[in-house]
PDB file of C-alpha atoms in Angstrom:
ATOM      1  CA  MET A 188       5.301  -9.408  19.481  1.00  0.00           C
ATOM      2  CA  ASN A 189       4.869 -13.486  18.590  1.00  0.00           C
ATOM      3  CA  LEU A 190       4.895 -15.132  15.788  1.00  0.00           C
ATOM      4  CA  SER A 191       1.123 -15.425  15.156  1.00  0.00           C
ATOM      5  CA  GLU A 192       0.974 -11.718  14.939  1.00  0.00           C
ATOM      6  CA  LEU A 193       4.001 -11.692  12.171  1.00  0.00           C
ATOM      7  CA  ILE A 194       1.947 -14.091   9.620  1.00  0.00           C
ATOM      8  CA  MET A 195      -1.632 -12.480  10.701  1.00  0.00           C
ATOM      9  CA  PRO A 196      -2.211 -10.841   7.000  1.00  0.00           C
ATOM     10  CA  TRP A 197      -1.439 -14.301   5.152  1.00  0.00           C
ATOM     11  CA  SER A 198      -3.890 -16.333   7.078  1.00  0.00           C
ATOM     12  CA  ALA A 199      -8.046 -16.142   7.757  1.00  0.00           C
ATOM     13  CA  LYS A 200      -7.400 -16.643  11.148  1.00  0.00           C
ATOM     14  CA  GLY A 201      -4.843 -13.200  11.254  1.00  0.00           C
ATOM     15  CA  TRP A 202      -7.654 -11.567   9.438  1.00  0.00           C
ATOM     16  CA  GLU A 203     -10.314 -12.593  12.207  1.00  0.00           C
ATOM     17  CA  LYS A 204      -8.079 -11.464  14.861  1.00  0.00           C
ATOM     18  CA  MET A 205      -7.219  -8.205  13.246  1.00  0.00           C
ATOM     19  CA  GLN A 206     -10.928  -7.460  12.644  1.00  0.00           C
ATOM     20  CA  SER A 207     -11.712  -8.788  16.914  1.00  0.00           C
ATOM     21  CA  MET A 208      -8.927  -5.454  17.388  1.00  0.00           C
ATOM     22  CA  ASN A 209     -11.854  -3.260  16.398  1.00  0.00           C
ATOM     23  CA  ILE A 210      -9.195  -0.566  15.360  1.00  0.00           C
ATOM     24  CA  SER A 211     -11.046   2.634  14.549  1.00  0.00           C
ATOM     25  CA  ILE A 212     -10.556   4.383  11.019  1.00  0.00           C
ATOM     26  CA  PRO A 213      -8.713   7.359  12.659  1.00  0.00           C
ATOM     27  CA  ALA A 214      -6.657   5.302  14.709  1.00  0.00           C
ATOM     28  CA  LEU A 215      -5.620   2.747  11.475  1.00  0.00           C
ATOM     29  CA  ALA A 216      -4.689   6.290   9.697  1.00  0.00           C
ATOM     30  CA  TRP A 217      -2.842   7.888  12.608  1.00  0.00           C
ATOM     31  CA  LYS A 218      -1.034   4.739  13.719  1.00  0.00           C
ATOM     32  CA  LEU A 219      -0.611   2.873  10.800  1.00  0.00           C
ATOM     33  CA  VAL A 220      -0.794   4.323   7.111  1.00  0.00           C
ATOM     34  CA  LEU A 221       0.602   7.793   8.403  1.00  0.00           C
ATOM     35  CA  PRO A 222       3.993   6.905   9.934  1.00  0.00           C
ATOM     36  CA  LEU A 223       4.337   3.854   6.972  1.00  0.00           C
ATOM     37  CA  SER A 224       3.335   7.040   4.494  1.00  0.00           C
ATOM     38  CA  PHE A 225       6.732   8.785   5.655  1.00  0.00           C
ATOM     39  CA  LEU A 226       8.882   6.077   4.687  1.00  0.00           C
ATOM     40  CA  PRO A 227       8.700   6.232   1.113  1.00  0.00           C
ATOM     41  CA  PRO A 228       8.849   9.897   0.422  1.00  0.00           C
ATOM     42  CA  VAL A 229      11.982  10.070   2.944  1.00  0.00           C
ATOM     43  CA  LEU A 230      13.404   7.714   1.207  1.00  0.00           C
ATOM     44  CA  LEU A 231      12.952   8.715  -1.698  1.00  0.00           C
ATOM     45  CA  TYR A 232      14.319  12.705  -0.804  1.00  0.00           C
ATOM     46  CA  TYR A 233      17.111  10.639   0.445  1.00  0.00           C
ATOM     47  CA  ALA A 234      17.941   8.979  -3.013  1.00  0.00           C
ATOM     48  CA  GLY A 235      17.160  11.690  -4.683  1.00  0.00           C
ATOM     49  CA  THR A 236      19.542  13.772  -2.874  1.00  0.00           C
ATOM     50  CA  HIS A 237      22.153  11.328  -2.587  1.00  0.00           C
ATOM     51  CA  TYR A 238      22.716   9.722  -5.712  1.00  0.00           C
ATOM     52  CA  ASP A 239      24.098  11.127  -8.580  1.00  0.00           C
ATOM     53  CA  ASN A 240      23.339  10.136 -12.354  1.00  0.00           C
ATOM     54  CA  SER A 241      24.314   6.629 -11.993  1.00  0.00           C
ATOM     55  CA  TYR A 242      21.339   6.093 -10.494  1.00  0.00           C
ATOM     56  CA  ILE A 243      19.182   7.247 -13.323  1.00  0.00           C
ATOM     57  CA  GLN A 244      20.446   9.937 -15.447  1.00  0.00           C
ATOM     58  CA  GLY A 245      18.466  12.792 -14.213  1.00  0.00           C
ATOM     59  CA  PHE A 246      17.459  11.738 -10.729  1.00  0.00           C
ATOM     60  CA  PRO A 247      19.478  14.120  -8.870  1.00  0.00           C
ATOM     61  CA  GLU A 248      18.203  17.353 -10.703  1.00  0.00           C
ATOM     62  CA  LYS A 249      14.345  17.000  -9.807  1.00  0.00           C
ATOM     63  CA  ASN A 250      12.718  19.348  -7.290  1.00  0.00           C
ATOM     64  CA  TRP A 251      12.412  16.853  -4.444  1.00  0.00           C
ATOM     65  CA  HIS A 252      10.856  18.764  -1.710  1.00  0.00           C
ATOM     66  CA  PHE A 253       8.023  19.388  -4.180  1.00  0.00           C
ATOM     67  CA  ILE A 254       7.711  15.575  -5.119  1.00  0.00           C
ATOM     68  CA  THR A 255       8.177  13.675  -2.381  1.00  0.00           C
ATOM     69  CA  THR A 256       5.760  16.585  -0.415  1.00  0.00           C
ATOM     70  CA  THR A 257       3.237  15.610  -3.014  1.00  0.00           C
ATOM     71  CA  PHE A 258       4.025  12.113  -3.213  1.00  0.00           C
ATOM     72  CA  PHE A 259       3.077  11.751   0.747  1.00  0.00           C
ATOM     73  CA  LEU A 260       0.004  13.569   0.459  1.00  0.00           C
ATOM     74  CA  ALA A 261      -1.291  11.234  -2.494  1.00  0.00           C
ATOM     75  CA  GLU A 262      -0.521   8.447  -0.284  1.00  0.00           C
ATOM     76  CA  LEU A 263      -2.677   9.680   2.310  1.00  0.00           C
ATOM     77  CA  LEU A 264      -5.620  10.431  -0.147  1.00  0.00           C
ATOM     78  CA  THR A 265      -5.098   7.051  -1.909  1.00  0.00           C
ATOM     79  CA  PHE A 266      -6.045   5.604   1.704  1.00  0.00           C
ATOM     80  CA  PHE A 267      -9.038   6.720   1.880  1.00  0.00           C
ATOM     81  CA  VAL A 268      -9.697   6.475  -1.760  1.00  0.00           C
ATOM     82  CA  MET A 269      -8.441   2.998  -1.737  1.00  0.00           C
ATOM     83  CA  GLY A 270     -11.004   2.011   1.749  1.00  0.00           C
ATOM     84  CA  TRP A 271     -13.742   3.590  -0.225  1.00  0.00           C
ATOM     85  CA  LEU A 272     -13.302   1.570  -3.127  1.00  0.00           C
ATOM     86  CA  ILE A 273     -13.197  -1.908  -1.375  1.00  0.00           C
ATOM     87  CA  HIS A 274     -15.984  -0.991   0.013  1.00  0.00           C
ATOM     88  CA  SER A 275     -17.673  -0.269  -3.078  1.00  0.00           C
ATOM     89  CA  VAL A 276     -16.684  -2.898  -5.200  1.00  0.00           C
ATOM     90  CA  LEU A 277     -17.106  -5.506  -3.083  1.00  0.00           C
ATOM     91  CA  GLU A 278     -20.770  -4.468  -2.136  1.00  0.00           C
ATOM     92  CA  SER A 279     -21.156  -4.641  -5.890  1.00  0.00           C
ATOM     93  CA  HIS A 280     -20.255  -7.979  -6.143  1.00  0.00           C
ATOM     94  CA  ASP A 281     -22.684  -8.591  -3.332  1.00  0.00           C
ATOM     95  CA  LEU A 282     -20.046  -9.646  -0.707  1.00  0.00           C
ATOM     96  CA  ALA A 283     -20.536  -8.534   2.852  1.00  0.00           C
ATOM     97  CA  ILE A 284     -18.038  -5.939   3.853  1.00  0.00           C
ATOM     98  CA  ASN A 285     -18.328  -2.911   6.308  1.00  0.00           C
ATOM     99  CA  TYR A 286     -16.638   0.183   6.065  1.00  0.00           C
ATOM    100  CA  HIS A 287     -14.241  -0.692   9.112  1.00  0.00           C
ATOM    101  CA  ASP A 288     -13.334  -3.807   7.340  1.00  0.00           C
ATOM    102  CA  ALA A 289     -12.693  -1.876   3.735  1.00  0.00           C
ATOM    103  CA  TYR A 290      -9.995   0.417   5.705  1.00  0.00           C
ATOM    104  CA  LEU A 291      -8.628  -2.694   7.651  1.00  0.00           C
ATOM    105  CA  LEU A 292      -8.025  -4.229   4.779  1.00  0.00           C
ATOM    106  CA  ALA A 293      -7.128  -0.561   2.488  1.00  0.00           C
ATOM    107  CA  ALA A 294      -4.265   0.135   6.096  1.00  0.00           C
ATOM    108  CA  ILE A 295      -2.663  -3.385   5.555  1.00  0.00           C
ATOM    109  CA  ALA A 296      -2.583  -4.253   2.067  1.00  0.00           C
ATOM    110  CA  PRO A 297       0.417  -1.149   1.251  1.00  0.00           C
ATOM    111  CA  ILE A 298       2.409  -2.343   4.238  1.00  0.00           C
ATOM    112  CA  PRO A 299       4.856  -4.423   1.472  1.00  0.00           C
ATOM    113  CA  MET A 300       4.786  -1.393  -0.881  1.00  0.00           C
ATOM    114  CA  TRP A 301       5.432   1.305   2.009  1.00  0.00           C
ATOM    115  CA  LEU A 302       8.413  -1.059   3.311  1.00  0.00           C
ATOM    116  CA  SER A 303       9.878  -2.123  -0.585  1.00  0.00           C
ATOM    117  CA  SER A 304      11.088   1.770  -0.600  1.00  0.00           C
ATOM    118  CA  LEU A 305      13.708   0.556   1.865  1.00  0.00           C
ATOM    119  CA  GLY A 306      15.373  -0.395  -1.540  1.00  0.00           C
ATOM    120  CA  LEU A 307      16.037   2.760  -2.177  1.00  0.00           C
ATOM    121  CA  LEU A 308      18.614   2.466   0.364  1.00  0.00           C
ATOM    122  CA  ILE A 309      20.961   0.574  -2.187  1.00  0.00           C
ATOM    123  CA  PRO A 310      22.281   2.936  -4.888  1.00  0.00           C
ATOM    124  CA  SER A 311      20.960   0.642  -7.820  1.00  0.00           C
ATOM    125  CA  ALA A 312      18.039   1.235 -10.050  1.00  0.00           C
ATOM    126  CA  LEU A 313      17.587  -2.507 -10.722  1.00  0.00           C
ATOM    127  CA  ILE A 314      17.533  -3.512  -6.693  1.00  0.00           C
ATOM    128  CA  THR A 315      15.144  -0.657  -6.195  1.00  0.00           C
ATOM    129  CA  GLY A 316      13.085  -2.038  -9.049  1.00  0.00           C
ATOM    130  CA  ILE A 317      12.883  -5.586  -7.672  1.00  0.00           C
ATOM    131  CA  PHE A 318      11.962  -4.396  -4.134  1.00  0.00           C
ATOM    132  CA  ALA A 319       9.064  -2.356  -5.911  1.00  0.00           C
ATOM    133  CA  GLY A 320       8.041  -5.380  -7.881  1.00  0.00           C
ATOM    134  CA  VAL A 321       8.039  -7.886  -4.478  1.00  0.00           C
ATOM    135  CA  GLY A 322       6.201  -5.017  -2.556  1.00  0.00           C
ATOM    136  CA  LEU A 323       3.944  -4.702  -5.409  1.00  0.00           C
ATOM    137  CA  VAL A 324       2.912  -8.758  -5.620  1.00  0.00           C
ATOM    138  CA  ALA A 325       3.294  -8.920  -1.840  1.00  0.00           C
ATOM    139  CA  SER A 326       0.656  -6.244  -1.369  1.00  0.00           C
ATOM    140  CA  CYS A 327      -1.599  -8.184  -4.223  1.00  0.00           C
ATOM    141  CA  VAL A 328      -1.637 -11.423  -2.463  1.00  0.00           C
ATOM    142  CA  ILE A 329      -2.369  -9.448   0.848  1.00  0.00           C
ATOM    143  CA  LEU A 330      -5.438  -7.855  -0.677  1.00  0.00           C
ATOM    144  CA  TYR A 331      -6.314 -11.208  -2.272  1.00  0.00           C
ATOM    145  CA  LEU A 332      -6.169 -13.329   1.157  1.00  0.00           C
ATOM    146  CA  GLY A 333      -7.427 -10.058   2.924  1.00  0.00           C
ATOM    147  CA  THR A 334     -10.754 -10.154   0.471  1.00  0.00           C
ATOM    148  CA  SER A 335     -11.263 -13.839   1.010  1.00  0.00           C
ATOM    149  CA  ALA A 336     -11.291 -13.356   4.733  1.00  0.00           C
ATOM    150  CA  LEU A 337     -13.365 -10.509   5.530  1.00  0.00           C
ATOM    151  CA  CYS A 338     -15.989 -11.468   3.650  1.00  0.00           C
ATOM    152  CA  HIS A 339     -15.835 -15.002   4.812  1.00  0.00           C
ATOM    153  CA  ARG A 340     -15.538 -16.767   1.549  1.00  0.00           C
ATOM    154  CA  ASN A 341     -12.783 -19.183   0.116  1.00  0.00           C
ATOM    155  CA  THR A 342      -9.479 -18.059  -1.536  1.00  0.00           C
ATOM    156  CA  ASP A 343     -10.738 -19.925  -4.738  1.00  0.00           C
ATOM    157  CA  ASP A 344     -14.505 -18.161  -4.656  1.00  0.00           C
ATOM    158  CA  VAL A 345     -14.996 -17.089  -7.859  1.00  0.00           C
ATOM    159  CA  VAL A 346     -16.682 -14.031  -6.826  1.00  0.00           C
ATOM    160  CA  SER A 347     -14.166 -12.658  -4.112  1.00  0.00           C
ATOM    161  CA  MET A 348     -11.519 -13.453  -6.795  1.00  0.00           C
ATOM    162  CA  SER A 349     -13.712 -10.866  -9.292  1.00  0.00           C
ATOM    163  CA  ALA A 350     -14.006  -8.554  -7.104  1.00  0.00           C
ATOM    164  CA  THR A 351     -10.145  -8.840  -5.855  1.00  0.00           C
ATOM    165  CA  TYR A 352      -8.828  -8.478  -9.318  1.00  0.00           C
ATOM    166  CA  THR A 353     -11.003  -5.063  -9.813  1.00  0.00           C
ATOM    167  CA  ILE A 354      -9.488  -3.924  -6.238  1.00  0.00           C
ATOM    168  CA  MET A 355      -6.342  -4.765  -7.384  1.00  0.00           C
ATOM    169  CA  SER A 356      -6.352  -3.079 -10.766  1.00  0.00           C
ATOM    170  CA  ALA A 357      -7.454   0.216  -9.148  1.00  0.00           C
ATOM    171  CA  ALA A 358      -4.956  -0.459  -6.855  1.00  0.00           C
ATOM    172  CA  PHE A 359      -2.130  -1.003  -9.657  1.00  0.00           C
ATOM    173  CA  LEU A 360      -3.717   2.321 -11.018  1.00  0.00           C
ATOM    174  CA  ALA A 361      -3.021   4.677  -8.020  1.00  0.00           C
ATOM    175  CA  TRP A 362       0.706   3.070  -7.929  1.00  0.00           C
ATOM    176  CA  ILE A 363       0.931   3.991 -11.236  1.00  0.00           C
ATOM    177  CA  MET A 364      -0.190   7.679 -10.619  1.00  0.00           C
ATOM    178  CA  LEU A 365       2.052   8.066  -7.899  1.00  0.00           C
ATOM    179  CA  MET A 366       5.108   6.922  -9.942  1.00  0.00           C
ATOM    180  CA  VAL A 367       4.163   9.415 -12.616  1.00  0.00           C
ATOM    181  CA  ILE A 368       4.491  12.134  -9.352  1.00  0.00           C
ATOM    182  CA  VAL A 369       7.810  11.255  -8.821  1.00  0.00           C
ATOM    183  CA  TRP A 370       8.823  11.420 -12.673  1.00  0.00           C
ATOM    184  CA  ALA A 371       6.541  14.362 -14.411  1.00  0.00           C
ATOM    185  CA  TYR A 372       8.404  17.142 -12.267  1.00  0.00           C
TER     186      TYR A 372
END
């Protein structure tokens, strides 16, 4: 892996390269989404079974088997729904994108969120929150840049900005719903 591959989602050229790889949607799901979707539930289970009430009051008493299994399945469902949503929103704004590119964006954009779960290795709710916040911002930036690049628009194009904000709102809502799964049980 070279440096240009590490900055792929941060540039239009990187998105072009990812598009040209022509990775199928099932391959994206199996090789990228599925493995990275394991990371948050596994780390959440670790934190829930190893940290005491000083982390968050009532945290260790939760049913972590049920929560993490449900969380994992919800993450997988979110990928498929977000791919469809990205395609639908961009098409409704008259931005040309195919399903492959919509799912490519749905697979790449949440990577910082998945990696932000590494903050759970540090037994501090504040640190975990900071990691999650940084991951959320980075995911939004990737979504914004990816939308512009995949629709072949400038990053200051008002139509692509509007569509991206709609997608970001839906993604944020999905993230909130995933967090509700954790705290509701």
